[in-house]
Amino acid sequence: MLAALDQAKLAAAANEVPVGAVVVCCDEIVGRGYNQPRTLADPTAHAEIVALRAACARANNYRLPGATVYVTLEPCLMCIGSLIHARVSRLVYGVAEPKTGAVESIYRALDDIPHNHGIKVTRCVLETECKCLVQTFFRVRR
């Protein structure tokens, strides 16, 4: 999660919402990403998607069985869908997202939609650090 926090700090430095993600396979980071929708003029450039793209390119495969994704903020519906399609095994996130979260906050996409694939979820890892980063970013902007 510390590597994901480092990615989130890169997002904040780029004036993007500070969300960072890493994909880990066999105890090695194989993909890194941070929020870049404004920078790239791409609404799909969320941290999770950027990290998944990097990991899939490295694996030369659109599936990542056995992978764990660490992300600082609870994923949205788009990102959860991408994790499911990539066949990620585990999701670890730092803090709930009360406005768009699709794991526990607004939607329970992993519980409510029938899938052929399940993702194990670990919540609230380094929650204080992840929450502080987001809150500080928005406090400064307002």
JSON list of C-alpha atoms in Angstrom, two decimals:
[
{"chain": "A", "resi": 1, "resn": "MET", "atom": "CA", "xyz": [0.00, 0.00, 0.00]},
{"chain": "A", "resi": 2, "resn": "LEU", "atom": "CA", "xyz": [2.95, 2.31, 0.55]},
{"chain": "A", "resi": 3, "resn": "ALA", "atom": "CA", "xyz": [3.78, 2.07, -3.16]},
{"chain": "A", "resi": 4, "resn": "ALA", "atom": "CA", "xyz": [0.17, 2.98, -3.99]},
{"chain": "A", "resi": 5, "resn": "LEU", "atom": "CA", "xyz": [0.44, 5.98, -1.66]},
{"chain": "A", "resi": 6, "resn": "ASP", "atom": "CA", "xyz": [3.57, 7.07, -3.52]},
{"chain": "A", "resi": 7, "resn": "GLN", "atom": "CA", "xyz": [1.56, 6.94, -6.75]},
{"chain": "A", "resi": 8, "resn": "ALA", "atom": "CA", "xyz": [-1.23, 8.98, -5.15]},
{"chain": "A", "resi": 9, "resn": "LYS", "atom": "CA", "xyz": [1.31, 11.66, -4.25]},
{"chain": "A", "resi": 10, "resn": "LEU", "atom": "CA", "xyz": [2.32, 11.83, -7.92]},
{"chain": "A", "resi": 11, "resn": "ALA", "atom": "CA", "xyz": [-1.33, 12.43, -8.79]},
{"chain": "A", "resi": 12, "resn": "ALA", "atom": "CA", "xyz": [-1.57, 15.25, -6.25]},
{"chain": "A", "resi": 13, "resn": "ALA", "atom": "CA", "xyz": [1.61, 16.81, -7.65]},
{"chain": "A", "resi": 14, "resn": "ALA", "atom": "CA", "xyz": [-0.04, 16.75, -11.10]},
{"chain": "A", "resi": 15, "resn": "ASN", "atom": "CA", "xyz": [-3.15, 18.45, -9.64]},
{"chain": "A", "resi": 16, "resn": "GLU", "atom": "CA", "xyz": [-5.18, 15.25, -10.03]},
{"chain": "A", "resi": 17, "resn": "VAL", "atom": "CA", "xyz": [-7.31, 13.69, -7.31]},
{"chain": "A", "resi": 18, "resn": "PRO", "atom": "CA", "xyz": [-4.68, 11.80, -5.28]},
{"chain": "A", "resi": 19, "resn": "VAL", "atom": "CA", "xyz": [-5.45, 8.17, -5.94]},
{"chain": "A", "resi": 20, "resn": "GLY", "atom": "CA", "xyz": [-2.69, 5.66, -6.58]},
{"chain": "A", "resi": 21, "resn": "ALA", "atom": "CA", "xyz": [-2.64, 1.97, -7.41]},
{"chain": "A", "resi": 22, "resn": "VAL", "atom": "CA", "xyz": [-0.18, -0.86, -7.92]},
{"chain": "A", "resi": 23, "resn": "VAL", "atom": "CA", "xyz": [-0.64, -4.37, -9.26]},
{"chain": "A", "resi": 24, "resn": "VAL", "atom": "CA", "xyz": [1.38, -7.10, -7.56]},
{"chain": "A", "resi": 25, "resn": "CYS", "atom": "CA", "xyz": [2.05, -10.58, -8.96]},
{"chain": "A", "resi": 26, "resn": "CYS", "atom": "CA", "xyz": [4.37, -13.07, -7.25]},
{"chain": "A", "resi": 27, "resn": "ASP", "atom": "CA", "xyz": [5.47, -10.44, -4.71]},
{"chain": "A", "resi": 28, "resn": "GLU", "atom": "CA", "xyz": [6.57, -8.05, -7.47]},
{"chain": "A", "resi": 29, "resn": "ILE", "atom": "CA", "xyz": [4.99, -4.78, -8.57]},
{"chain": "A", "resi": 30, "resn": "VAL", "atom": "CA", "xyz": [4.11, -5.30, -12.23]},
{"chain": "A", "resi": 31, "resn": "GLY", "atom": "CA", "xyz": [1.97, -2.20, -12.78]},
{"chain": "A", "resi": 32, "resn": "ARG", "atom": "CA", "xyz": [1.78, 1.27, -11.29]},
{"chain": "A", "resi": 33, "resn": "GLY", "atom": "CA", "xyz": [-0.71, 4.03, -11.84]},
{"chain": "A", "resi": 34, "resn": "TYR", "atom": "CA", "xyz": [-2.16, 7.23, -10.53]},
{"chain": "A", "resi": 35, "resn": "ASN", "atom": "CA", "xyz": [-5.20, 9.28, -11.46]},
{"chain": "A", "resi": 36, "resn": "GLN", "atom": "CA", "xyz": [-4.66, 11.12, -14.74]},
{"chain": "A", "resi": 37, "resn": "PRO", "atom": "CA", "xyz": [-8.07, 11.87, -16.30]},
{"chain": "A", "resi": 38, "resn": "ARG", "atom": "CA", "xyz": [-7.45, 15.62, -16.49]},
{"chain": "A", "resi": 39, "resn": "THR", "atom": "CA", "xyz": [-3.85, 15.32, -17.63]},
{"chain": "A", "resi": 40, "resn": "LEU", "atom": "CA", "xyz": [-4.64, 12.77, -20.35]},
{"chain": "A", "resi": 41, "resn": "ALA", "atom": "CA", "xyz": [-8.13, 14.13, -21.16]},
{"chain": "A", "resi": 42, "resn": "ASP", "atom": "CA", "xyz": [-9.30, 10.56, -20.61]},
{"chain": "A", "resi": 43, "resn": "PRO", "atom": "CA", "xyz": [-12.19, 9.77, -18.25]},
{"chain": "A", "resi": 44, "resn": "THR", "atom": "CA", "xyz": [-10.96, 6.18, -17.96]},
{"chain": "A", "resi": 45, "resn": "ALA", "atom": "CA", "xyz": [-7.49, 7.14, -16.70]},
{"chain": "A", "resi": 46, "resn": "HIS", "atom": "CA", "xyz": [-8.20, 6.21, -13.09]},
{"chain": "A", "resi": 47, "resn": "ALA", "atom": "CA", "xyz": [-5.28, 4.90, -11.04]},
{"chain": "A", "resi": 48, "resn": "GLU", "atom": "CA", "xyz": [-6.54, 1.31, -11.14]},
{"chain": "A", "resi": 49, "resn": "ILE", "atom": "CA", "xyz": [-7.00, 1.34, -14.92]},
{"chain": "A", "resi": 50, "resn": "VAL", "atom": "CA", "xyz": [-3.56, 2.87, -15.54]},
{"chain": "A", "resi": 51, "resn": "ALA", "atom": "CA", "xyz": [-1.95, 0.25, -13.28]},
{"chain": "A", "resi": 52, "resn": "LEU", "atom": "CA", "xyz": [-3.93, -2.60, -14.89]},
{"chain": "A", "resi": 53, "resn": "ARG", "atom": "CA", "xyz": [-2.92, -1.45, -18.38]},
{"chain": "A", "resi": 54, "resn": "ALA", "atom": "CA", "xyz": [0.75, -1.45, -17.37]},
{"chain": "A", "resi": 55, "resn": "ALA", "atom": "CA", "xyz": [0.50, -4.89, -15.75]},
{"chain": "A", "resi": 56, "resn": "CYS", "atom": "CA", "xyz": [-1.39, -6.40, -18.69]},
{"chain": "A", "resi": 57, "resn": "ALA", "atom": "CA", "xyz": [1.11, -4.96, -21.17]},
{"chain": "A", "resi": 58, "resn": "ARG", "atom": "CA", "xyz": [3.96, -6.45, -19.16]},
{"chain": "A", "resi": 59, "resn": "ALA", "atom": "CA", "xyz": [2.21, -9.83, -18.97]},
{"chain": "A", "resi": 60, "resn": "ASN", "atom": "CA", "xyz": [1.10, -9.61, -22.61]},
{"chain": "A", "resi": 61, "resn": "ASN", "atom": "CA", "xyz": [-2.29, -10.79, -21.39]},
{"chain": "A", "resi": 62, "resn": "TYR", "atom": "CA", "xyz": [-5.57, -9.07, -20.53]},
{"chain": "A", "resi": 63, "resn": "ARG", "atom": "CA", "xyz": [-6.02, -11.44, -17.61]},
{"chain": "A", "resi": 64, "resn": "LEU", "atom": "CA", "xyz": [-4.05, -11.24, -14.38]},
{"chain": "A", "resi": 65, "resn": "PRO", "atom": "CA", "xyz": [-4.95, -14.34, -12.35]},
{"chain": "A", "resi": 66, "resn": "GLY", "atom": "CA", "xyz": [-3.28, -14.35, -8.97]},
{"chain": "A", "resi": 67, "resn": "ALA", "atom": "CA", "xyz": [-2.73, -10.59, -9.00]},
{"chain": "A", "resi": 68, "resn": "THR", "atom": "CA", "xyz": [-3.45, -8.26, -6.10]},
{"chain": "A", "resi": 69, "resn": "VAL", "atom": "CA", "xyz": [-4.38, -4.63, -6.72]},
{"chain": "A", "resi": 70, "resn": "TYR", "atom": "CA", "xyz": [-3.58, -2.12, -3.99]},
{"chain": "A", "resi": 71, "resn": "VAL", "atom": "CA", "xyz": [-5.40, 1.20, -4.32]},
{"chain": "A", "resi": 72, "resn": "THR", "atom": "CA", "xyz": [-5.64, 4.10, -1.92]},
{"chain": "A", "resi": 73, "resn": "LEU", "atom": "CA", "xyz": [-9.36, 4.75, -2.47]},
{"chain": "A", "resi": 74, "resn": "GLU", "atom": "CA", "xyz": [-12.33, 2.40, -2.85]},
{"chain": "A", "resi": 75, "resn": "PRO", "atom": "CA", "xyz": [-12.78, 1.76, -6.59]},
{"chain": "A", "resi": 76, "resn": "CYS", "atom": "CA", "xyz": [-15.69, 3.06, -8.66]},
{"chain": "A", "resi": 77, "resn": "LEU", "atom": "CA", "xyz": [-17.95, 0.86, -10.81]},
{"chain": "A", "resi": 78, "resn": "MET", "atom": "CA", "xyz": [-15.74, 1.23, -13.89]},
{"chain": "A", "resi": 79, "resn": "CYS", "atom": "CA", "xyz": [-12.67, 0.14, -11.99]},
{"chain": "A", "resi": 80, "resn": "ILE", "atom": "CA", "xyz": [-14.41, -2.77, -10.26]},
{"chain": "A", "resi": 81, "resn": "GLY", "atom": "CA", "xyz": [-15.62, -3.96, -13.67]},
{"chain": "A", "resi": 82, "resn": "SER", "atom": "CA", "xyz": [-12.07, -3.81, -14.98]},
{"chain": "A", "resi": 83, "resn": "LEU", "atom": "CA", "xyz": [-10.74, -5.77, -12.01]},
{"chain": "A", "resi": 84, "resn": "ILE", "atom": "CA", "xyz": [-13.36, -8.45, -12.62]},
{"chain": "A", "resi": 85, "resn": "HIS", "atom": "CA", "xyz": [-12.60, -8.67, -16.35]},
{"chain": "A", "resi": 86, "resn": "ALA", "atom": "CA", "xyz": [-8.86, -8.87, -15.61]},
{"chain": "A", "resi": 87, "resn": "ARG", "atom": "CA", "xyz": [-9.56, -11.74, -13.20]},
{"chain": "A", "resi": 88, "resn": "VAL", "atom": "CA", "xyz": [-7.67, -10.04, -10.39]},
{"chain": "A", "resi": 89, "resn": "SER", "atom": "CA", "xyz": [-7.66, -12.29, -7.31]},
{"chain": "A", "resi": 90, "resn": "ARG", "atom": "CA", "xyz": [-7.49, -9.72, -4.56]},
{"chain": "A", "resi": 91, "resn": "LEU", "atom": "CA", "xyz": [-8.28, -6.05, -3.99]},
{"chain": "A", "resi": 92, "resn": "VAL", "atom": "CA", "xyz": [-6.77, -4.09, -1.10]},
{"chain": "A", "resi": 93, "resn": "TYR", "atom": "CA", "xyz": [-7.86, -0.50, -0.57]},
{"chain": "A", "resi": 94, "resn": "GLY", "atom": "CA", "xyz": [-7.17, 2.22, 1.91]},
{"chain": "A", "resi": 95, "resn": "VAL", "atom": "CA", "xyz": [-10.29, 4.27, 2.45]},
{"chain": "A", "resi": 96, "resn": "ALA", "atom": "CA", "xyz": [-13.97, 4.09, 1.52]},
{"chain": "A", "resi": 97, "resn": "GLU", "atom": "CA", "xyz": [-15.28, 6.52, -1.13]},
{"chain": "A", "resi": 98, "resn": "PRO", "atom": "CA", "xyz": [-18.73, 7.65, 0.03]},
{"chain": "A", "resi": 99, "resn": "LYS", "atom": "CA", "xyz": [-19.73, 9.26, -3.29]},
{"chain": "A", "resi": 100, "resn": "THR", "atom": "CA", "xyz": [-18.69, 6.70, -5.91]},
{"chain": "A", "resi": 101, "resn": "GLY", "atom": "CA", "xyz": [-17.39, 3.62, -4.09]},
{"chain": "A", "resi": 102, "resn": "ALA", "atom": "CA", "xyz": [-18.52, 0.38, -5.67]},
{"chain": "A", "resi": 103, "resn": "VAL", "atom": "CA", "xyz": [-17.35, -2.16, -3.08]},
{"chain": "A", "resi": 104, "resn": "GLU", "atom": "CA", "xyz": [-19.11, -1.04, 0.09]},
{"chain": "A", "resi": 105, "resn": "SER", "atom": "CA", "xyz": [-20.17, 2.60, -0.06]},
{"chain": "A", "resi": 106, "resn": "ILE", "atom": "CA", "xyz": [-22.69, 3.27, -2.84]},
{"chain": "A", "resi": 107, "resn": "TYR", "atom": "CA", "xyz": [-22.71, -0.03, -4.72]},
{"chain": "A", "resi": 108, "resn": "ARG", "atom": "CA", "xyz": [-21.80, -3.52, -3.65]},
{"chain": "A", "resi": 109, "resn": "ALA", "atom": "CA", "xyz": [-20.81, -4.64, -7.12]},
{"chain": "A", "resi": 110, "resn": "LEU", "atom": "CA", "xyz": [-18.80, -7.61, -5.95]},
{"chain": "A", "resi": 111, "resn": "ASP", "atom": "CA", "xyz": [-21.77, -8.87, -3.93]},
{"chain": "A", "resi": 112, "resn": "ASP", "atom": "CA", "xyz": [-24.74, -7.86, -6.05]},
{"chain": "A", "resi": 113, "resn": "ILE", "atom": "CA", "xyz": [-23.76, -8.85, -9.58]},
{"chain": "A", "resi": 114, "resn": "PRO", "atom": "CA", "xyz": [-23.33, -12.53, -10.44]},
{"chain": "A", "resi": 115, "resn": "HIS", "atom": "CA", "xyz": [-19.83, -13.15, -11.79]},
{"chain": "A", "resi": 116, "resn": "ASN", "atom": "CA", "xyz": [-17.86, -16.17, -12.85]},
{"chain": "A", "resi": 117, "resn": "HIS", "atom": "CA", "xyz": [-14.97, -14.73, -10.86]},
{"chain": "A", "resi": 118, "resn": "GLY", "atom": "CA", "xyz": [-14.68, -13.62, -7.25]},
{"chain": "A", "resi": 119, "resn": "ILE", "atom": "CA", "xyz": [-12.31, -11.06, -5.79]},
{"chain": "A", "resi": 120, "resn": "LYS", "atom": "CA", "xyz": [-11.16, -11.19, -2.18]},
{"chain": "A", "resi": 121, "resn": "VAL", "atom": "CA", "xyz": [-11.29, -7.75, -0.56]},
{"chain": "A", "resi": 122, "resn": "THR", "atom": "CA", "xyz": [-9.26, -6.24, 2.26]},
{"chain": "A", "resi": 123, "resn": "ARG", "atom": "CA", "xyz": [-10.42, -2.81, 3.43]},
{"chain": "A", "resi": 124, "resn": "CYS", "atom": "CA", "xyz": [-8.97, 0.05, 5.44]},
{"chain": "A", "resi": 125, "resn": "VAL", "atom": "CA", "xyz": [-5.25, -0.62, 4.94]},
{"chain": "A", "resi": 126, "resn": "LEU", "atom": "CA", "xyz": [-3.31, 2.51, 5.91]},
{"chain": "A", "resi": 127, "resn": "GLU", "atom": "CA", "xyz": [-6.71, 4.18, 6.09]},
{"chain": "A", "resi": 128, "resn": "THR", "atom": "CA", "xyz": [-5.54, 7.25, 8.00]},
{"chain": "A", "resi": 129, "resn": "GLU", "atom": "CA", "xyz": [-2.74, 8.03, 5.53]},
{"chain": "A", "resi": 130, "resn": "CYS", "atom": "CA", "xyz": [-4.98, 7.50, 2.49]},
{"chain": "A", "resi": 131, "resn": "LYS", "atom": "CA", "xyz": [-7.79, 9.60, 3.93]},
{"chain": "A", "resi": 132, "resn": "CYS", "atom": "CA", "xyz": [-5.46, 12.41, 4.96]},
{"chain": "A", "resi": 133, "resn": "LEU", "atom": "CA", "xyz": [-4.01, 12.67, 1.45]},
{"chain": "A", "resi": 134, "resn": "VAL", "atom": "CA", "xyz": [-7.44, 13.03, -0.16]},
{"chain": "A", "resi": 135, "resn": "GLN", "atom": "CA", "xyz": [-8.79, 15.41, 2.48]},
{"chain": "A", "resi": 136, "resn": "THR", "atom": "CA", "xyz": [-5.72, 17.64, 2.30]},
{"chain": "A", "resi": 137, "resn": "PHE", "atom": "CA", "xyz": [-5.96, 17.79, -1.50]},
{"chain": "A", "resi": 138, "resn": "PHE", "atom": "CA", "xyz": [-9.60, 18.94, -1.41]},
{"chain": "A", "resi": 139, "resn": "ARG", "atom": "CA", "xyz": [-9.09, 21.28, 1.54]},
{"chain": "A", "resi": 140, "resn": "VAL", "atom": "CA", "xyz": [-6.38, 23.13, -0.43]},
{"chain": "A", "resi": 141, "resn": "ARG", "atom": "CA", "xyz": [-8.54, 23.30, -3.56]},
{"chain": "A", "resi": 142, "resn": "ARG", "atom": "CA", "xyz": [-11.52, 24.79, -1.71]}
]
